[in-house]
Structures are given as C-alpha cells and as structure tokens.
XYZ file of C-alpha atoms in Angstrom:
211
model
C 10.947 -75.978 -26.357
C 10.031 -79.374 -26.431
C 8.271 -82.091 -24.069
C 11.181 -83.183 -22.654
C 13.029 -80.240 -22.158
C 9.732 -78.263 -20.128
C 9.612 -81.935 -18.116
C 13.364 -81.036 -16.738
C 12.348 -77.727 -16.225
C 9.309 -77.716 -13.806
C 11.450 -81.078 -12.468
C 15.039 -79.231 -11.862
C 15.826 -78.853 -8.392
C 16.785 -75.311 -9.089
C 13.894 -74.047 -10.915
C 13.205 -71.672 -8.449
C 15.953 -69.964 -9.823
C 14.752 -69.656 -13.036
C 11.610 -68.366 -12.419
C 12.861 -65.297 -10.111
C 15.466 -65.145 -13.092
C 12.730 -64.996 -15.282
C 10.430 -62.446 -13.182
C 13.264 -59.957 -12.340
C 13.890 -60.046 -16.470
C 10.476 -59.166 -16.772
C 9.906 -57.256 -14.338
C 12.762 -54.735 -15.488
C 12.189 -55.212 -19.018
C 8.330 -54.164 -18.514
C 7.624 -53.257 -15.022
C 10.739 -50.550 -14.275
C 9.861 -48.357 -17.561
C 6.480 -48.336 -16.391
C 6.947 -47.045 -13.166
C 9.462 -44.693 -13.906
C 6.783 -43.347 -16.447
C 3.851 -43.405 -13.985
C 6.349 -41.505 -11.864
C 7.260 -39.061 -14.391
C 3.613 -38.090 -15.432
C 2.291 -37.783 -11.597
C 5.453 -35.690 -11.766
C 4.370 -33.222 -14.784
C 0.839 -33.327 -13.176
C 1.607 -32.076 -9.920
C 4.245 -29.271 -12.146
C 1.285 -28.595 -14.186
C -1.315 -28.105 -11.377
C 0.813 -25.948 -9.635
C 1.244 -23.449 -12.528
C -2.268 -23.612 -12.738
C -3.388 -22.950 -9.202
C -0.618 -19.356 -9.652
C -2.455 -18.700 -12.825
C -5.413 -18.898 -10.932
C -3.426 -16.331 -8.138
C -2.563 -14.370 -11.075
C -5.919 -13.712 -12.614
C -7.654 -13.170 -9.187
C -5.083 -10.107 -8.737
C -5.729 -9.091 -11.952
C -8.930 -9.165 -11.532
C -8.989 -7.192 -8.592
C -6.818 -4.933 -9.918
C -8.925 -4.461 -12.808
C -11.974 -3.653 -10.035
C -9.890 -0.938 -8.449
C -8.659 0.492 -11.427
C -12.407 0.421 -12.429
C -13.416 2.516 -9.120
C -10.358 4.879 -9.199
C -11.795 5.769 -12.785
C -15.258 6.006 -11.554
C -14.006 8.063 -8.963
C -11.974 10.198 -11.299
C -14.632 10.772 -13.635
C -16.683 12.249 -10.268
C -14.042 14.105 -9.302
C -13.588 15.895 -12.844
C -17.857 16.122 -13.251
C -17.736 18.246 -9.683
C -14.640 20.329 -10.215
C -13.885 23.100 -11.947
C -10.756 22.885 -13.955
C -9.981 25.843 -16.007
C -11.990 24.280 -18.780
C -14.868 23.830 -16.437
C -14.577 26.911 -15.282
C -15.467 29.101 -18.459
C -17.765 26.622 -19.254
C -19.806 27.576 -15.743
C -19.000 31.041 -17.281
C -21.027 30.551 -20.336
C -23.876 28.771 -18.510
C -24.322 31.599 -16.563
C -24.407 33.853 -19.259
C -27.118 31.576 -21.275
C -29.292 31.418 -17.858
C -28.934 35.027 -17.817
C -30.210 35.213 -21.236
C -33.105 33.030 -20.675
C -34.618 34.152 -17.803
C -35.108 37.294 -19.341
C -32.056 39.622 -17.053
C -30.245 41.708 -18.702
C -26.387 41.204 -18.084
C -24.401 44.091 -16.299
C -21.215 42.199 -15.419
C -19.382 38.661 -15.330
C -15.994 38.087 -14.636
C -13.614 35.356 -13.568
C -10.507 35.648 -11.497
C -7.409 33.404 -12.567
C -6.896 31.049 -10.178
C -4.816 31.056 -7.162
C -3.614 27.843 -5.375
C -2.166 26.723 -2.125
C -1.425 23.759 -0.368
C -4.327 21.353 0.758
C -4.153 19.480 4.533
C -5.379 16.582 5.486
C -7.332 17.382 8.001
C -9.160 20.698 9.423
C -8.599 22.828 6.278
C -10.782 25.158 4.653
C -11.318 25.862 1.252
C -12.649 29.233 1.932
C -9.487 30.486 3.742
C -6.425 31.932 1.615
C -4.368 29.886 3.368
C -4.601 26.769 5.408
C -5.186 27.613 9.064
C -3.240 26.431 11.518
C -5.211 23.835 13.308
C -5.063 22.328 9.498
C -2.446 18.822 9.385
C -1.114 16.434 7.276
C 0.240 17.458 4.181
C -1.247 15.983 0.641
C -0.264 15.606 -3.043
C -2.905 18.274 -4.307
C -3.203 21.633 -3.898
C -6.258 23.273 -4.116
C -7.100 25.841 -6.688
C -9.837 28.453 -6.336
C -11.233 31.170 -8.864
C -14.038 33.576 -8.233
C -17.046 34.453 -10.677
C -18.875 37.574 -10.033
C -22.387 38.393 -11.818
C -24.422 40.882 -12.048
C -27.919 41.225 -13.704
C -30.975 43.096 -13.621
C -34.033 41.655 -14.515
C -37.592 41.299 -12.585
C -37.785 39.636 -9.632
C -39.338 36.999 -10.750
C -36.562 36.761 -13.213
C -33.847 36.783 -10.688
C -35.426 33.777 -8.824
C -35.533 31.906 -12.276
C -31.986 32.505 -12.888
C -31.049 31.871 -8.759
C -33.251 28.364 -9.558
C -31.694 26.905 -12.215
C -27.522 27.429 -11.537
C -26.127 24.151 -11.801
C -24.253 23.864 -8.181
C -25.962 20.329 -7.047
C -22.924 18.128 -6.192
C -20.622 20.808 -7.968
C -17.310 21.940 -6.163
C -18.915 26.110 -5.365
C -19.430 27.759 -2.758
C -22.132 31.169 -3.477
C -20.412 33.777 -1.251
C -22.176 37.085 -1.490
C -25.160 37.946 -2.911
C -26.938 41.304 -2.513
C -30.633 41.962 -4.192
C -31.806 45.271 -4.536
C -34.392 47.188 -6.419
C -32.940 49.382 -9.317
C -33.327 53.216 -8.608
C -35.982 54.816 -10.998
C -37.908 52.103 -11.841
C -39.155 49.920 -9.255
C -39.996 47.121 -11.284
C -36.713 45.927 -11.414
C -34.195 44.591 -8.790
C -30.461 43.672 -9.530
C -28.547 40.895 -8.533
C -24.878 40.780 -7.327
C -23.660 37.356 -6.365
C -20.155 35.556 -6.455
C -19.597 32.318 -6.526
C -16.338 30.418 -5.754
C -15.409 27.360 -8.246
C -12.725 24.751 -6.910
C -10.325 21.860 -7.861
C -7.593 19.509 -6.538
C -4.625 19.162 -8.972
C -2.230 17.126 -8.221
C 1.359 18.736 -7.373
C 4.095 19.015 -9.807
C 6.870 16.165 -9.221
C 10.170 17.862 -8.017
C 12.389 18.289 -11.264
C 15.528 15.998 -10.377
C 18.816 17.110 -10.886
C-alpha cells in the first residue's frame, strides 16, 4: 500500500468502519476457532475428570470388595480348621488312634457314627439336642451335622492322663460327652477309659431343584 493511499486511510471520514471491518475479520478468522477450541478442551477435561473421579468410585468398591472377600475367606478357612467335615472327621479318628499309641494304652475300641443332620436356628438352639428345641427361632441356610466318636483304652493312669492331655479340641467344633475311668479287674495297675466325643459342622443346605 503506498504513502498516499495509508494517508486517505487514517484521513477517511469512515475509517472507523474499516477498522471494526478489519477487527471482526480478525477476530473470526483467529479469535472464534480459538475459543471454540478452548471450549472444546475444558469440555473433554471436565468428560475426562469425571470418568476419572468413577474410576476412582470403581476401584474403592473393588477394593473393598476385595477386603471382604479377603475376611469371608479368612473366616472360611476358620470355619473349615474348627469343623469336622467328614474328612476331618476320620482324620480326628486317626489322631486318636496315634495318641493312643503313644501314650502307651492299649486300644479296646473306636468307632464313628455317620452323621446325622437337622436344621440349625438362629437363635436359642443347641447343638447337643437331636432336634432344635422349641424356644429355638429364625431359620438359617446350614444345617448342622453331628457324628459321635467313642474310645476306649486301657493303659496306666498316668497313661490315660497323657492321652486325656494332648486331644486336639482347643478351638475345635467337640463337645467330650461321657467319660467313665475305672480300674481294670485283676490287675490294679491299670484303669480303662471310656469317653465320647461329639464332632460338628455347618453345611450349607442344598438349593431346591427347580422344576
């Protein structure tokens, strides 16, 4: 543009014009696009920090999930150390046998009833009872299963309170029922033991079969 013509142009009358002309071109060949991008990304960020703060959700339930699943195990593997499942329960059978053994008794008898089960309450029940009594409420989804182990040695005494010692019942599911000591007839250095022992366990109940 030459000298003369930039003299008319800051001298026209109308050059006002021109120059909002000339800023509304630039402002919506430069400004607009820019805006409408500034828009955009504050747009994606607030998209993208709200997927993150429910990621965030996400994980913390997982997480806690992960801790309950964690205790329900722990719990589990309790549960299963203190009861006696039929597996358990011949295992308890063999320990007694090997105590027997190595206290010294000699073994006269051991046997172990199949199990029976019933239904387990809630509340007021008793494990000892064949069936739940009737101050006993609230039905659950176990039922509880009982066997009964009776042994019976003869050994000295000193024996039988070795063998009495070293049972492994701490923190198991038993309950020792009757014991009876005695000395053996014709030969007083010996005494026999007769004691039974009740082994337990909560299995779950059997989902009805759907038709």
């Amino acid at each position: 543009m030459s000298s003369l013509n930039l003299d008319r142009y800051f001298t026209h009358p109308k050059r006002w014009l021109f120059v909002t002309t000339a800023t509304f071109v630039a402002g919506t060949v430069f400004l607009l696009p820019a805006v409408d991008s500034l828009q955009s990304a504050r747009s994606r960020h607030a998209e993208l920090q709200s997927q993150l703060e429910q990621r965030q959700v996400e994980v913390s339930r997982l997480n806690l999930w992960q801790k309950k699943l964690t205790e329900q195990k722990a719990k589990l593997s309790e549960h299963e150390h203190r009861a006696f499942g039929e597996d358990e329960a011949e295992h308890f059978r063999g320990q007694l046998a090997e105590l027997t053994r190595r206290s010294g008794c000699t073994m006269r008898r051991i046997r172990l009833t199949d199990a029976r089960t019933r239904e387990w309450k809630v509340t007021n029940d008793d494990p000892l009872a064949d069936r739940s009594p009737a101050a006993a409420k609230g039905d659950t989804p176990f039922l509880l299963k009982s066997q009964q182990l009776a042994l019976s040695v003869e050994g000295k005494l000193s024996a039988i309170q070795e063998l009495l010692s070293s049972v492994p019942a701490q923190d198991r599911l038993l309950q020792m029922g009757h014991i009876s000591i005695k000395q053996v007839d014709g030969n007083p250095k010996l005494v026999s033991l007769d004691v039974e022992f009740t082994l337990f366990d909560l299995v779950r109940k059997k989902a009805d079969a759907k038709t």
